[in-house]
Coordinates of C-alpha atoms and ligand atoms in Angstrom, one line a residue:
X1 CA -9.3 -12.6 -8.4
X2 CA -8.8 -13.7 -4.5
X3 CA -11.0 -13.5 -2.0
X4 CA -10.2 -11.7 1.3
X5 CA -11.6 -13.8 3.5
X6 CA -12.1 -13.0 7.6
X7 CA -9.0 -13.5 9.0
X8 CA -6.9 -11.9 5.8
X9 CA -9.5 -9.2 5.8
X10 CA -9.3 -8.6 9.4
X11 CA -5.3 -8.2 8.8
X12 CA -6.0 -5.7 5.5
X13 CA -8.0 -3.6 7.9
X14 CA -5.6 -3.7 10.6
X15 CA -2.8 -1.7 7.9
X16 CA -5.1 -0.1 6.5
X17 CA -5.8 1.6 9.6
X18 CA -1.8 1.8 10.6
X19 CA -1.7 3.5 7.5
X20 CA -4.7 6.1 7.8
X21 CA -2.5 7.2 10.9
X22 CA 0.6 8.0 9.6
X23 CA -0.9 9.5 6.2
X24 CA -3.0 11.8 8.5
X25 CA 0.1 12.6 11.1
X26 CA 2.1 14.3 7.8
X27 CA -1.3 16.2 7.1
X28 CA -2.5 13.8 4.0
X29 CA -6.1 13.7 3.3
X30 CA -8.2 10.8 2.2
X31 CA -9.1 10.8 -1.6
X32 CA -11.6 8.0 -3.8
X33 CA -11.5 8.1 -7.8
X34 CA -13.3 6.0 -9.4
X35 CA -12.9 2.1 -10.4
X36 CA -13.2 2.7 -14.1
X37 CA -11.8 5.0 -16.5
X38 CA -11.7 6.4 -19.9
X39 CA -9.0 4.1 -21.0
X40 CA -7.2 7.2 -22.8
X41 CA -6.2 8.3 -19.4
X42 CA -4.3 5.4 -19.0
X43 CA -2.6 5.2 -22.6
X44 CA -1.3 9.3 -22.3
X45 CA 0.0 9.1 -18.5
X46 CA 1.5 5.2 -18.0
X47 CA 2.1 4.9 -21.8
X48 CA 1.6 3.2 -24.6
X49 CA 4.9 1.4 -24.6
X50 CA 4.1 -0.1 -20.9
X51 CA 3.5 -3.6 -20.1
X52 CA 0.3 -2.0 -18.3
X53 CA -1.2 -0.8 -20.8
X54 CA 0.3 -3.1 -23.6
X55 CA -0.9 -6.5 -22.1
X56 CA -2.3 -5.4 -18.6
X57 CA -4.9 -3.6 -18.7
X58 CA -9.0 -5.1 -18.2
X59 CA -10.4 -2.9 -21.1
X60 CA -13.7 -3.1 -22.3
X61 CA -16.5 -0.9 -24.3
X62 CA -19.2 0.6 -22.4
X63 CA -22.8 0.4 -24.1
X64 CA -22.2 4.2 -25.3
X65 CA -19.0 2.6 -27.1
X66 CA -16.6 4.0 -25.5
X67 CA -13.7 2.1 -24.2
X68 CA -13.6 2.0 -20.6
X69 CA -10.6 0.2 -18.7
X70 CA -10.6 -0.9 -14.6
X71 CA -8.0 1.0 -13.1
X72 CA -4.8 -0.9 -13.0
X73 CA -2.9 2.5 -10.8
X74 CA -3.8 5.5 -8.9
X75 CA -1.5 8.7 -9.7
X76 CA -3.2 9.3 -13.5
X77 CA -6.7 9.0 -12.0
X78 CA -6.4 11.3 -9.1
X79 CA -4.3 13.8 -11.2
X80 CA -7.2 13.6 -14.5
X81 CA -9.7 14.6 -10.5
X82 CA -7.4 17.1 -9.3
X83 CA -7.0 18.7 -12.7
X84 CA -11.0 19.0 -13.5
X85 CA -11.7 20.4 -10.3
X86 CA -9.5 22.9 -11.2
X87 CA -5.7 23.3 -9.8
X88 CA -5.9 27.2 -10.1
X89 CA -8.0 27.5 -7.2
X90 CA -6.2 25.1 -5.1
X91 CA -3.7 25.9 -2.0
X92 CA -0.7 23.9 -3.4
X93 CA 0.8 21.5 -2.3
X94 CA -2.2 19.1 -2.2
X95 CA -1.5 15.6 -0.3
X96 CA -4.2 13.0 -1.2
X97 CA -3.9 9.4 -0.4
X98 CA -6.2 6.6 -1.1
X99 CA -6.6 2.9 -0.6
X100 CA -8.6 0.8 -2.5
X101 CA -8.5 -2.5 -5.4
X102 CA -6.5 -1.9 -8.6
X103 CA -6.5 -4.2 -11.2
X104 CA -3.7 -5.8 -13.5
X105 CA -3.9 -8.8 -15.8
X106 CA -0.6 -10.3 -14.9
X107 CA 0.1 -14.2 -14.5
X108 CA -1.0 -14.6 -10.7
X109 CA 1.5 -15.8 -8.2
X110 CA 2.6 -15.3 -4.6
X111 CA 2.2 -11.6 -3.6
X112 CA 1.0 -10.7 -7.5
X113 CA -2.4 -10.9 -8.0
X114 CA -5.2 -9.5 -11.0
X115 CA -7.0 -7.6 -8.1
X116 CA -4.8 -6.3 -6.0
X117 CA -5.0 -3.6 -3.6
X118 CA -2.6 -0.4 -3.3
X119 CA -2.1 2.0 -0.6
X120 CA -1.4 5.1 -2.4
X121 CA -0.3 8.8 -1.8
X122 CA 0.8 12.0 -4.0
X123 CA 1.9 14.9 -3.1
X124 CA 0.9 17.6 -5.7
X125 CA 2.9 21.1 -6.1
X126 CA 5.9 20.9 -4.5
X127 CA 9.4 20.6 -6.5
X128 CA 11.8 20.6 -3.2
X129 CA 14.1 17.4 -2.5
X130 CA 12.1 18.0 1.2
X131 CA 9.1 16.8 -0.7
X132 CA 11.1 13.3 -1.9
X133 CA 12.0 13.2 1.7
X134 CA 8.6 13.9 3.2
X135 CA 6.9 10.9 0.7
X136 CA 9.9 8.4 1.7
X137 CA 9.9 9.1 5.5
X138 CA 6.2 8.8 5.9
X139 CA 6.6 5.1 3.8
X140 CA 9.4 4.3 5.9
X141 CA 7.4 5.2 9.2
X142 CA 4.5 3.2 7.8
X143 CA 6.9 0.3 7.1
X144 CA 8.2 0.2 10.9
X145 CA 4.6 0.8 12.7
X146 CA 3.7 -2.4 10.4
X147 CA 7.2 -4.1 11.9
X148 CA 9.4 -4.3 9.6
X149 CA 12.9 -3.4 10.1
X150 CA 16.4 -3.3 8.3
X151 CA 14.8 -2.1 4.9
X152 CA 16.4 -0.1 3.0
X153 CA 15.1 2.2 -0.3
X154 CA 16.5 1.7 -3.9
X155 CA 16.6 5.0 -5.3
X156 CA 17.5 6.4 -8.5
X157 CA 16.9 9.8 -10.5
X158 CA 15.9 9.6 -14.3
X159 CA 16.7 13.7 -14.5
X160 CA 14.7 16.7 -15.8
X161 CA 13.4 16.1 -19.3
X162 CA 17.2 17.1 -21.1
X163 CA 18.8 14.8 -19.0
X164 CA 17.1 12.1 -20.1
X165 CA 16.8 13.1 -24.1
X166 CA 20.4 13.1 -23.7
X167 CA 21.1 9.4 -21.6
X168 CA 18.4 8.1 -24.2
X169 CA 20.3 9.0 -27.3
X170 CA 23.7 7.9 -25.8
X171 CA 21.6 4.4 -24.7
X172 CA 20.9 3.8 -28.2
X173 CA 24.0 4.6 -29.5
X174 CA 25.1 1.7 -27.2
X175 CA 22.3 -0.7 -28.3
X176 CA 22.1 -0.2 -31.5
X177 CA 25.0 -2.0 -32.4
X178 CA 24.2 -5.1 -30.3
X179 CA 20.5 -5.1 -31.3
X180 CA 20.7 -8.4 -32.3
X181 CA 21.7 -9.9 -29.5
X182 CA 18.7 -8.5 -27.2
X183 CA 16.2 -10.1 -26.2
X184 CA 12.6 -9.5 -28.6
X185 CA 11.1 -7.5 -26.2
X186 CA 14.1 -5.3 -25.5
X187 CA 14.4 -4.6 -29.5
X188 CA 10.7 -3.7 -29.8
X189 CA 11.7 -1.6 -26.8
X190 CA 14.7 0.5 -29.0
X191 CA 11.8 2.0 -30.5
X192 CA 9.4 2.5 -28.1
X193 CA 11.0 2.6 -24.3
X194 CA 15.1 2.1 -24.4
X195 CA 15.1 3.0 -20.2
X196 CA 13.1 -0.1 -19.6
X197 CA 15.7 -2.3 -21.2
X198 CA 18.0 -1.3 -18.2
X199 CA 15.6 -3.4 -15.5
X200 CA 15.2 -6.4 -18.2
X201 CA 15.6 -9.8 -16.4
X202 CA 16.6 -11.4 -19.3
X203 CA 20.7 -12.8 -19.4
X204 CA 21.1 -11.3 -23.0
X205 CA 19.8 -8.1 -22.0
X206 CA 21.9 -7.7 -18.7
X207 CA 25.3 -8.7 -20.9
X208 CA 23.9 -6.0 -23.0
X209 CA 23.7 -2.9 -20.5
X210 CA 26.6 -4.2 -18.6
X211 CA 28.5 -1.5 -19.7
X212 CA 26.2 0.9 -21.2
X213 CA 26.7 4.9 -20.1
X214 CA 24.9 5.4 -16.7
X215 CA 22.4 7.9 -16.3
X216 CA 24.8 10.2 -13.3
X217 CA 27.0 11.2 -16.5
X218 CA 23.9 12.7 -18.4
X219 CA 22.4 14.9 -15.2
X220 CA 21.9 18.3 -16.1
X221 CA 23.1 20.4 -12.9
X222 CA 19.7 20.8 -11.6
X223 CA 18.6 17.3 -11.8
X224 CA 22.2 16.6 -9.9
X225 CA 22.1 19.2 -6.9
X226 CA 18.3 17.9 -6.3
X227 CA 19.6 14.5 -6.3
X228 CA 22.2 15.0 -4.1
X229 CA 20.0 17.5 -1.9
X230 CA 18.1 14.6 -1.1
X231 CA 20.2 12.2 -0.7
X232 CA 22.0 14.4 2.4
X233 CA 18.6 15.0 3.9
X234 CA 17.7 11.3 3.8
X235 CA 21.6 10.7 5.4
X236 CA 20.2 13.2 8.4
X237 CA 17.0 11.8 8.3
X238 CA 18.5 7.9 9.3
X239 CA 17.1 6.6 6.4
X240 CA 19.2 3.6 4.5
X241 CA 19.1 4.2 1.1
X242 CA 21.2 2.8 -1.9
X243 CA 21.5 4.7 -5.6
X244 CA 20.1 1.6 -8.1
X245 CA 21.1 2.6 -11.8
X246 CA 19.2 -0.4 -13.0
X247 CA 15.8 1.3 -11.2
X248 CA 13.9 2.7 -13.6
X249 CA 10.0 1.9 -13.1
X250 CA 7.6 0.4 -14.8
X251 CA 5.2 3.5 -15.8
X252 CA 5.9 6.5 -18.2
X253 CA 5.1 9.5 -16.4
X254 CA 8.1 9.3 -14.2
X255 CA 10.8 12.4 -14.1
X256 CA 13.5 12.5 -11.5
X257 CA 13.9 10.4 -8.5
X258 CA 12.4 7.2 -8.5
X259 CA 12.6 4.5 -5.8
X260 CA 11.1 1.0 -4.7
X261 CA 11.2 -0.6 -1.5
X262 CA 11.4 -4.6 -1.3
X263 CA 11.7 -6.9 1.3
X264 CA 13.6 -10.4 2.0
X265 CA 10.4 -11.5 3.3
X266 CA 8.5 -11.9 0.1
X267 CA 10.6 -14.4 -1.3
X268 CA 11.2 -12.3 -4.5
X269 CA 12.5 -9.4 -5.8
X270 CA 8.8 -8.0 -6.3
X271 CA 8.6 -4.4 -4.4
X272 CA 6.6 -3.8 -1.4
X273 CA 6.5 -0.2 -2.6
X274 CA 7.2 2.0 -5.9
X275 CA 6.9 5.6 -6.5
X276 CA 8.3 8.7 -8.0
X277 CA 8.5 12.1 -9.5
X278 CA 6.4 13.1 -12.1
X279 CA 6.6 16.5 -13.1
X280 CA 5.0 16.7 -16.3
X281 CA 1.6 14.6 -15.8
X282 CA -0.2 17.0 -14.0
X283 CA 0.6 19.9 -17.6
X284 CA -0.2 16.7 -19.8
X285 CA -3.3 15.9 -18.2
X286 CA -4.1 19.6 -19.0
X287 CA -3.2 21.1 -16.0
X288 CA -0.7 24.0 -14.9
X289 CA 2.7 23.0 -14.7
X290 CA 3.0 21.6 -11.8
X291 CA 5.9 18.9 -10.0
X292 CA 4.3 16.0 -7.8
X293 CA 5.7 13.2 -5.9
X294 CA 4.1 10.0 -5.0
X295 CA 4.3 6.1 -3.9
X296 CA 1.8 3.4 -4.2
X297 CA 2.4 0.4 -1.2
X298 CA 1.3 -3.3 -2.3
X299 CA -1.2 -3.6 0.7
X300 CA -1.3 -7.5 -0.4
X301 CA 2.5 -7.5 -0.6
X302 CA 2.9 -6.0 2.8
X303 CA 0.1 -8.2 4.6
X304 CA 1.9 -11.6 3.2
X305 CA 5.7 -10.2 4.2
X306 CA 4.7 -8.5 7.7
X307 CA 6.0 -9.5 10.6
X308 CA 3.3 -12.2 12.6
X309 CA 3.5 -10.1 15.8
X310 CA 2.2 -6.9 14.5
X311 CA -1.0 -8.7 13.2
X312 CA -2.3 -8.7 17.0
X313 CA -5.8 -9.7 17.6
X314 CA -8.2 -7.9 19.7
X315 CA -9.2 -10.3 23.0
X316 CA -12.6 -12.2 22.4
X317 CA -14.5 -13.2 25.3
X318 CA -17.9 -15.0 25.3
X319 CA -20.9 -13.7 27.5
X320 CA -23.0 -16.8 29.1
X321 CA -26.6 -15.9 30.3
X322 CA -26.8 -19.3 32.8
X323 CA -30.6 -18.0 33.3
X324 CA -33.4 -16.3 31.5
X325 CA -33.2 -13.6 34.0
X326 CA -29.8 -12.5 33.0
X327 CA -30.1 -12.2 29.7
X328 CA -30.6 -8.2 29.7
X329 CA -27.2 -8.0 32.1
X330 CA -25.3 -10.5 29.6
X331 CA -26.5 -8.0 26.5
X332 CA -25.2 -4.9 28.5
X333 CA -22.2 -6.7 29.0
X334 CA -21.1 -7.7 26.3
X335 CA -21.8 -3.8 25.3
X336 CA -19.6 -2.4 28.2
X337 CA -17.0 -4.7 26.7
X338 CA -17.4 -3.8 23.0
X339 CA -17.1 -0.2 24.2
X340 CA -13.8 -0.9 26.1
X341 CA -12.4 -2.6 22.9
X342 CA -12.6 -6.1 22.9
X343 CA -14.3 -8.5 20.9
X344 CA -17.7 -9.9 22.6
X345 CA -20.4 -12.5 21.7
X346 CA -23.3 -13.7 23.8
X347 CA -23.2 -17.7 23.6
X348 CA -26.2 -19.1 22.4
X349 CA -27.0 -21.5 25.5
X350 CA -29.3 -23.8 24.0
X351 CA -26.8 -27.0 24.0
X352 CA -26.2 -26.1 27.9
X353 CA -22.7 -24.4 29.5
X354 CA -20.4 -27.3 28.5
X355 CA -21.1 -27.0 24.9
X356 CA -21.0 -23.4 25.3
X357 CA -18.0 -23.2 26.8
X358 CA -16.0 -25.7 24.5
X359 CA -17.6 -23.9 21.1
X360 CA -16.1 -20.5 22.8
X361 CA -13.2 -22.0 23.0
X362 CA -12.9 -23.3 19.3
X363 CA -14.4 -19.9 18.1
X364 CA -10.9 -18.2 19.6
X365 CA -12.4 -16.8 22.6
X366 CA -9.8 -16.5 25.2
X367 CA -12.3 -15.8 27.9
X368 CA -15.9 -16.2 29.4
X369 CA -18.2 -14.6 31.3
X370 CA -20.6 -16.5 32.8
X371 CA -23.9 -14.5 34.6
X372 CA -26.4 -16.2 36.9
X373 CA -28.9 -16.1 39.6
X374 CA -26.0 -15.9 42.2
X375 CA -23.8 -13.1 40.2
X376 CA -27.2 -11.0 39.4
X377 CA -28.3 -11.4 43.5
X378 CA -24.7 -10.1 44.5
X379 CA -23.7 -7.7 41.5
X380 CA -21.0 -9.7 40.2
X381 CA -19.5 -11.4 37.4
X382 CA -18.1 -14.8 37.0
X383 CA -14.8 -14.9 34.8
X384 CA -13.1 -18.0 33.7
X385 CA -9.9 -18.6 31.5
X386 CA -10.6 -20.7 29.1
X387 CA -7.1 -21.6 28.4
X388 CA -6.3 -22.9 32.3
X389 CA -9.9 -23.3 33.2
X390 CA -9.2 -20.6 36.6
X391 CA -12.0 -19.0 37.1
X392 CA -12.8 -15.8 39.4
X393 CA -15.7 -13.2 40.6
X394 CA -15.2 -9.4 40.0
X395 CA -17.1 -6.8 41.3
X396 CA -16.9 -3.9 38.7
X397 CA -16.9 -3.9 35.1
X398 CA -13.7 -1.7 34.7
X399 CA -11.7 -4.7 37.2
X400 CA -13.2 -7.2 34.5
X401 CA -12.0 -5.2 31.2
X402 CA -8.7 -5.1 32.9
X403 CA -8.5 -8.6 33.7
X404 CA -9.6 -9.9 30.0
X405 CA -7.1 -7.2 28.6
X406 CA -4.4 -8.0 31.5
X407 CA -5.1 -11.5 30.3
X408 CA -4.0 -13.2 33.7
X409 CA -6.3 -14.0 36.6
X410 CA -4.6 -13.1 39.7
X411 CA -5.8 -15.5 42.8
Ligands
HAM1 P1 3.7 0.4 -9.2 O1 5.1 0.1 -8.9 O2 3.2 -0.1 -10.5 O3 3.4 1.9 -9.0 O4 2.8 -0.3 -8.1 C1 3.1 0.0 -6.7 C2 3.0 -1.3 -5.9 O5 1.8 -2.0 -6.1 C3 4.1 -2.3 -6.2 O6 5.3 -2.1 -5.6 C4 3.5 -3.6 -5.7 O7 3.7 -3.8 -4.3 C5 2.0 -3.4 -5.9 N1 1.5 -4.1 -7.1 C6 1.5 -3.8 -8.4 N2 1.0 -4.7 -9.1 C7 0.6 -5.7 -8.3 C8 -0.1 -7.0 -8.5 N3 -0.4 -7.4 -9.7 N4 -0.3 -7.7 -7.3 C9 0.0 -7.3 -6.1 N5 0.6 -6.1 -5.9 C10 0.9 -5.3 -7.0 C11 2.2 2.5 -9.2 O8 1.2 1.9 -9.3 C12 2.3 4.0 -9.1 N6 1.0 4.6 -9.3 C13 2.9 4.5 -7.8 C14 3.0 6.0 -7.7 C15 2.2 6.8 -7.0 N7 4.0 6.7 -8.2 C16 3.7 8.0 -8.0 N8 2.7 8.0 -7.2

């Protein structure tokens, strides 16, 4: 488990806040579940073949004996809140997002951590390709507000229910014969999972599904005019896309399109972002019947791959009191300047105004503001740059929030 610690935090907050934003410009509203969970909910929506729930999940027993598990995703618990308040009441579609820590046990490693923390959203009650499009343009406008650029989305449709009975049986037909030569965890997998053997990493695997039947050949003609549906409105939409038929996702409740989003940047092929349909969870968490969309961004992944110049760091300016009698104008100062934005401390002047000065410097402030006897008698303030050591009076306190925020003294 990591610790965040003031600068990293800082930057968290900072997307966090980008992504608030854009969540709230497509009309999404904020939504908190709780950390832990009946670990059943868990077992019936990601399933049981999963490597979440299989080897990832922090389970324990509560002292009422039941067997409670830290949430390792977001989708099944805001679908097990949506469903008990009660869907039949609701004005559909309902577009929740949340942010917050979820927790996997996986080895750690750059960008993949056993506390990690996900930006999610789902958009409940809609079926419409426009709803695929709505989730991936407000990810891709989140993306390039957080400055990234030249992504592009792997996408991929796993098809209505018949679809995929139908890919699944002509999968095995192809497997079955080579079983031997699969990796062990793809064999368990013949039983349990035979999709997930398409993403395996593993070199005996990948001669394996080489040539195995692809998924387009299996589409019912439903599954295939929503596919294509939204793969014209992304076209008009600008959005760069390419069909994966290895993409298949890592959780069980996924019908239809699926997609990920990674980035050069991290290094690896780990995705920034993941998400899908899943059409049945909402009926098999005792619901109605009702389609959803959703996407869950790595808000770790995406602080460690952004781009350094959209982490920008609010102006910090230290507030010298050089007598006892401005003290109380140095306090409202720095208020003024809190209010306006920027990032103010009063120096603590008992090591005298050199000291001062040098420790605002090594603290990051960019800027002082030095008050005395002479700047109380004529209503001014005294402004220096602590970078080129220019320094200047102003007369008003909007000219000195301009100047700090400028950041250049003019002579
Ligand atoms: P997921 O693909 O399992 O999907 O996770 C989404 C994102 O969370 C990943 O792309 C990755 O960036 C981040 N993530 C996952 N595990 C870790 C980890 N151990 N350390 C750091 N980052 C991690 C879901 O969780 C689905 N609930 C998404 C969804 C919402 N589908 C529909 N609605």
């Amino acid at each position: 488990m990591r610790v965040l610690d003031e600068a990293l935090a800082e930057e968290y907050a900072l997307v966090e806040s980008i992504a608030r934003e854009v969540l709230r410009g497509y009309g999404f509203r904020e939504f908190r579940t709780p950390i832990v969970e009946r670990t059943e909910l868990f077992v019936r929506s990601v399933g049981e073949s999963t490597d979440i729930v299989g080897k990832e999940m922090y389970t324990f027993e509560d002292r009422a004996g039941r067997s409670m598990t830290l949430r390792p995703e977001g989708t099944a618990p805001v679908v097990r809140a949506v469903v008990e308040r009660g869907l039949r009441n609701t004005r559909l579609p309902l577009k929740l997002f949340y942010i917050g820590p979820f927790f996997r046990y996986e080895r750690p490693q750059k960008g993949r951590y056993r506390q990690f923390h996900q930006i999610g959203a789902e958009l409940i009650g809609d079926a419409r390709p426009e709803a695929d499009l709505e989730v991936i343009q407000v990810l891709v406008e989140f993306l390039s507000a957080c400055g990234f650029s030249g992504l592009e989305v792997a996408l991929q449709t796993l098809g209505d229910d018949d679809s995929r009975s139908r890919f699944r049986a002509a999968l095995l037909g192809h497997l079955e014969p080579v079983r031997e030569s699969l990796s062990a965890e793809s064999q368990a997998r013949l039983a349990s999972n035979p999709l997930r053997i398409l993403d395996s990493k593993a070199d005996a695997d990948r001669a394996a599904v080489a040539d195995a039947p692809s998924m387009e050949t299996f589409l019912s003609e439903s599954a295939r005019v929503h596919f294509e549906r939204l793969q014209e409105l992304l076209q008009d939409a600008g959005i760069a896309y390419r069909v994966e038929p290895g993409l298949v996702r890592g959780l069980d409740y996924y019908t239809g399109t699926v997609f990920e989003i990674s980035s050069a940047d991290l290094g690896s092929q780990d995705a920034l972002v993941g998400g899908g349909r899943y059409d049945n969870l909402v009926a098999e968490l005792g619901g109605p019947p009702t389609p959803a969309i959703g996407f869950a961004i790595g808000l770790d992944r995406v602080c460690e791959a952004m781009p350094e110049s959209a982490t920008s760091d609010q102006p910090r300016v230290a507030i010298l009191a050089l007598s006892d009698a401005a003290e109380a104008r140095a306090a409202e100062t720095a208020r003024a300047l809190r209010r306006a934005g920027l990032v103010a401390e009063l120096a603590n002047m008992t090591s005298g105004v050199g000291k001062s000065l040098q420790l605002a410097d090594r603290r990051g402030s960019g800027w002082a503001v030095l008050i005395g006897d002479d700047e109380l008698a004529d209503g001014l303030w005294s402004v220096k740059n602590l970078a080129s050591g220019e320094q200047q009076s102003v007369g008003d306190l909007s000219a000195l929030v301009e100047l700090i925020q400028e950041g250049s003294l003019k002579p």
